[in-house]
Amino acid sequence: MIDRAGLADFLRRRRQALQPQDVGLPRGQRRRTAGLRREEVAALCHMSTDYYARLERERGPHPSQQMVAAIAQGLHLGLDERDHLFRLAGHHPPARGELSEHVSPGLLRVLDRLEDTPAEVVTELGETLRQSPMGVALTGDATGYSGPARSLGYRWFTDPATRALYHPRDHAFLSRLYASGLREVVTRRGPASRAARLAELALASSEELRELWQAHEVGLRPHEVKRFVHPQVGELELHCQTLLDPQQSHRLLVYTAVPGTESHEKLQLLSVLGAQAIS
């Protein structure tokens, strides 16, 4: 059963404990609200202000698990806080570890400060959970896929358009890399895992992957420099740095260009063009 009073109180307390700078928002000059405003939290949670406000007032519908997950992420809750929120809302908390899609507050705080840098949070299966605005400008919105297509590795072998964003001379290596990485995750998680099911679907759809799978190559690691081919600004050579959250098996990937290079100038141009550059 939903604990409406407890849920409302917890939401208010967590909202009031957050400052705009904690979630990548400007503070502004005249701010009287303790913590974030309701409309700011609603925007972070991708829901209407009215819906969120009713929860804080002990009213409104019983929030679904998807809504609760969105609120937990928008409020930058830790795992224990997230689980508490789910129980207050009358739901069992979702799984932790490799199955979790809840991005840790630490990774979110870093991502929130990377507005002018391409960055994304991905799972061990290559599913993009969050992107910076420049990340969307570089590769498009990778969070909108559903089913197995959420995985970049799956799309690599099943959707030719995915490869168009990467330099043709890197395609052969990337195919080996994604096949190697998927096999390693399947072995680590076991034959009954979601990774194993993803591999089964991808193998059924791609002859190239089947050939690479037979080679049983493991241990490949991404090159530090990734070469993108953007439809508006052309080729970019970007260095990729990785921050790992081992508790959740999530990685924060940050793409930067060497100052003074052509790629650095193109990134600056991309920041002006914004997300519409690849839409």
PDB file of N, CA, C and O in Angstrom, residues 69-95:
ATOM      1  N   ALA A  69      10.760   5.586 -10.503  1.00  0.00           N
ATOM      2  CA  ALA A  69      12.153   5.544 -10.951  1.00  0.00           C
ATOM      3  C   ALA A  69      12.592   6.895 -11.492  1.00  0.00           C
ATOM      4  O   ALA A  69      13.717   7.350 -11.244  1.00  0.00           O
ATOM      5  N   ALA A  70      11.709   7.565 -12.229  1.00  0.00           N
ATOM      6  CA  ALA A  70      12.032   8.880 -12.773  1.00  0.00           C
ATOM      7  C   ALA A  70      12.223   9.899 -11.651  1.00  0.00           C
ATOM      8  O   ALA A  70      13.119  10.751 -11.718  1.00  0.00           O
ATOM      9  N   ILE A  71      11.387   9.834 -10.624  1.00  0.00           N
ATOM     10  CA  ILE A  71      11.522  10.750  -9.497  1.00  0.00           C
ATOM     11  C   ILE A  71      12.822  10.496  -8.748  1.00  0.00           C
ATOM     12  O   ILE A  71      13.545  11.432  -8.374  1.00  0.00           O
ATOM     13  N   ALA A  72      13.139   9.228  -8.524  1.00  0.00           N
ATOM     14  CA  ALA A  72      14.379   8.881  -7.823  1.00  0.00           C
ATOM     15  C   ALA A  72      15.591   9.404  -8.573  1.00  0.00           C
ATOM     16  O   ALA A  72      16.540   9.924  -7.971  1.00  0.00           O
ATOM     17  N   GLN A  73      15.554   9.317  -9.906  1.00  0.00           N
ATOM     18  CA  GLN A  73      16.671   9.803 -10.694  1.00  0.00           C
ATOM     19  C   GLN A  73      16.709  11.327 -10.701  1.00  0.00           C
ATOM     20  O   GLN A  73      17.770  11.928 -10.558  1.00  0.00           O
ATOM     21  N   GLY A  74      15.533  11.953 -10.845  1.00  0.00           N
ATOM     22  CA  GLY A  74      15.485  13.408 -10.870  1.00  0.00           C
ATOM     23  C   GLY A  74      15.948  14.038  -9.570  1.00  0.00           C
ATOM     24  O   GLY A  74      16.576  15.108  -9.581  1.00  0.00           O
ATOM     25  N   LEU A  75      15.667  13.390  -8.455  1.00  0.00           N
ATOM     26  CA  LEU A  75      16.079  13.900  -7.139  1.00  0.00           C
ATOM     27  C   LEU A  75      17.490  13.470  -6.758  1.00  0.00           C
ATOM     28  O   LEU A  75      17.933  13.745  -5.646  1.00  0.00           O
ATOM     29  N   HIS A  76      18.178  12.779  -7.664  1.00  0.00           N
ATOM     30  CA  HIS A  76      19.563  12.347  -7.427  1.00  0.00           C
ATOM     31  C   HIS A  76      19.670  11.500  -6.156  1.00  0.00           C
ATOM     32  O   HIS A  76      20.564  11.697  -5.327  1.00  0.00           O
ATOM     33  N   LEU A  77      18.761  10.553  -5.993  1.00  0.00           N
ATOM     34  CA  LEU A  77      18.766   9.714  -4.807  1.00  0.00           C
ATOM     35  C   LEU A  77      19.836   8.639  -4.890  1.00  0.00           C
ATOM     36  O   LEU A  77      20.116   8.100  -5.963  1.00  0.00           O
ATOM     37  N   GLY A  78      20.414   8.311  -3.736  1.00  0.00           N
ATOM     38  CA  GLY A  78      21.275   7.146  -3.650  1.00  0.00           C
ATOM     39  C   GLY A  78      20.434   5.880  -3.673  1.00  0.00           C
ATOM     40  O   GLY A  78      19.198   5.926  -3.612  1.00  0.00           O
ATOM     41  N   LEU A  79      21.078   4.726  -3.715  1.00  0.00           N
ATOM     42  CA  LEU A  79      20.341   3.473  -3.844  1.00  0.00           C
ATOM     43  C   LEU A  79      19.436   3.203  -2.644  1.00  0.00           C
ATOM     44  O   LEU A  79      18.290   2.760  -2.805  1.00  0.00           O
ATOM     45  N   ASP A  80      19.926   3.448  -1.442  1.00  0.00           N
ATOM     46  CA  ASP A  80      19.088   3.224  -0.262  1.00  0.00           C
ATOM     47  C   ASP A  80      17.894   4.171  -0.257  1.00  0.00           C
ATOM     48  O   ASP A  80      16.774   3.774   0.091  1.00  0.00           O
ATOM     49  N   GLU A  81      18.121   5.422  -0.639  1.00  0.00           N
ATOM     50  CA  GLU A  81      17.019   6.382  -0.730  1.00  0.00           C
ATOM     51  C   GLU A  81      16.036   5.979  -1.820  1.00  0.00           C
ATOM     52  O   GLU A  81      14.814   6.092  -1.658  1.00  0.00           O
ATOM     53  N   ARG A  82      16.557   5.521  -2.960  1.00  0.00           N
ATOM     54  CA  ARG A  82      15.680   5.063  -4.040  1.00  0.00           C
ATOM     55  C   ARG A  82      14.790   3.918  -3.573  1.00  0.00           C
ATOM     56  O   ARG A  82      13.579   3.903  -3.823  1.00  0.00           O
ATOM     57  N   ASP A  83      15.380   2.934  -2.883  1.00  0.00           N
ATOM     58  CA  ASP A  83      14.601   1.788  -2.410  1.00  0.00           C
ATOM     59  C   ASP A  83      13.535   2.231  -1.412  1.00  0.00           C
ATOM     60  O   ASP A  83      12.406   1.725  -1.423  1.00  0.00           O
ATOM     61  N   HIS A  84      13.890   3.183  -0.551  1.00  0.00           N
ATOM     62  CA  HIS A  84      12.924   3.718   0.414  1.00  0.00           C
ATOM     63  C   HIS A  84      11.765   4.391  -0.310  1.00  0.00           C
ATOM     64  O   HIS A  84      10.592   4.204   0.059  1.00  0.00           O
ATOM     65  N   LEU A  85      12.065   5.148  -1.358  1.00  0.00           N
ATOM     66  CA  LEU A  85      11.023   5.818  -2.139  1.00  0.00           C
ATOM     67  C   LEU A  85      10.083   4.801  -2.770  1.00  0.00           C
ATOM     68  O   LEU A  85       8.859   4.987  -2.749  1.00  0.00           O
ATOM     69  N   PHE A  86      10.630   3.744  -3.329  1.00  0.00           N
ATOM     70  CA  PHE A  86       9.784   2.713  -3.937  1.00  0.00           C
ATOM     71  C   PHE A  86       8.847   2.097  -2.906  1.00  0.00           C
ATOM     72  O   PHE A  86       7.663   1.866  -3.175  1.00  0.00           O
ATOM     73  N   ARG A  87       9.351   1.825  -1.714  1.00  0.00           N
ATOM     74  CA  ARG A  87       8.509   1.204  -0.686  1.00  0.00           C
ATOM     75  C   ARG A  87       7.424   2.168  -0.221  1.00  0.00           C
ATOM     76  O   ARG A  87       6.279   1.756   0.012  1.00  0.00           O
ATOM     77  N   LEU A  88       7.753   3.457  -0.073  1.00  0.00           N
ATOM     78  CA  LEU A  88       6.738   4.442   0.296  1.00  0.00           C
ATOM     79  C   LEU A  88       5.630   4.509  -0.750  1.00  0.00           C
ATOM     80  O   LEU A  88       4.458   4.709  -0.424  1.00  0.00           O
ATOM     81  N   ALA A  89       6.012   4.318  -2.023  1.00  0.00           N
ATOM     82  CA  ALA A  89       5.039   4.377  -3.115  1.00  0.00           C
ATOM     83  C   ALA A  89       4.309   3.050  -3.323  1.00  0.00           C
ATOM     84  O   ALA A  89       3.496   2.935  -4.245  1.00  0.00           O
ATOM     85  N   GLY A  90       4.605   2.060  -2.485  1.00  0.00           N
ATOM     86  CA  GLY A  90       3.887   0.794  -2.564  1.00  0.00           C
ATOM     87  C   GLY A  90       4.434  -0.168  -3.588  1.00  0.00           C
ATOM     88  O   GLY A  90       3.698  -1.059  -4.057  1.00  0.00           O
ATOM     89  N   HIS A  91       5.709  -0.052  -3.930  1.00  0.00           N
ATOM     90  CA  HIS A  91       6.325  -0.946  -4.912  1.00  0.00           C
ATOM     91  C   HIS A  91       7.543  -1.632  -4.308  1.00  0.00           C
ATOM     92  O   HIS A  91       8.186  -1.105  -3.401  1.00  0.00           O
ATOM     93  N   HIS A  92       7.883  -2.790  -4.840  1.00  0.00           N
ATOM     94  CA  HIS A  92       9.136  -3.438  -4.483  1.00  0.00           C
ATOM     95  C   HIS A  92      10.276  -2.710  -5.185  1.00  0.00           C
ATOM     96  O   HIS A  92      10.168  -2.389  -6.380  1.00  0.00           O
ATOM     97  N   PRO A  93      11.382  -2.455  -4.493  1.00  0.00           N
ATOM     98  CA  PRO A  93      12.509  -1.776  -5.140  1.00  0.00           C
ATOM     99  C   PRO A  93      13.061  -2.620  -6.283  1.00  0.00           C
ATOM    100  O   PRO A  93      13.067  -3.850  -6.215  1.00  0.00           O
ATOM    101  N   PRO A  94      13.528  -1.977  -7.346  1.00  0.00           N
ATOM    102  CA  PRO A  94      14.123  -2.717  -8.460  1.00  0.00           C
ATOM    103  C   PRO A  94      15.477  -3.302  -8.091  1.00  0.00           C
ATOM    104  O   PRO A  94      16.039  -3.000  -7.027  1.00  0.00           O
ATOM    105  N   ALA A  95      15.993  -4.132  -8.992  1.00  0.00           N
ATOM    106  CA  ALA A  95      17.260  -4.809  -8.738  1.00  0.00           C
ATOM    107  C   ALA A  95      18.407  -3.820  -8.669  1.00  0.00           C
ATOM    108  O   ALA A  95      18.369  -2.734  -9.250  1.00  0.00           O
TER     109      ALA A  95
END
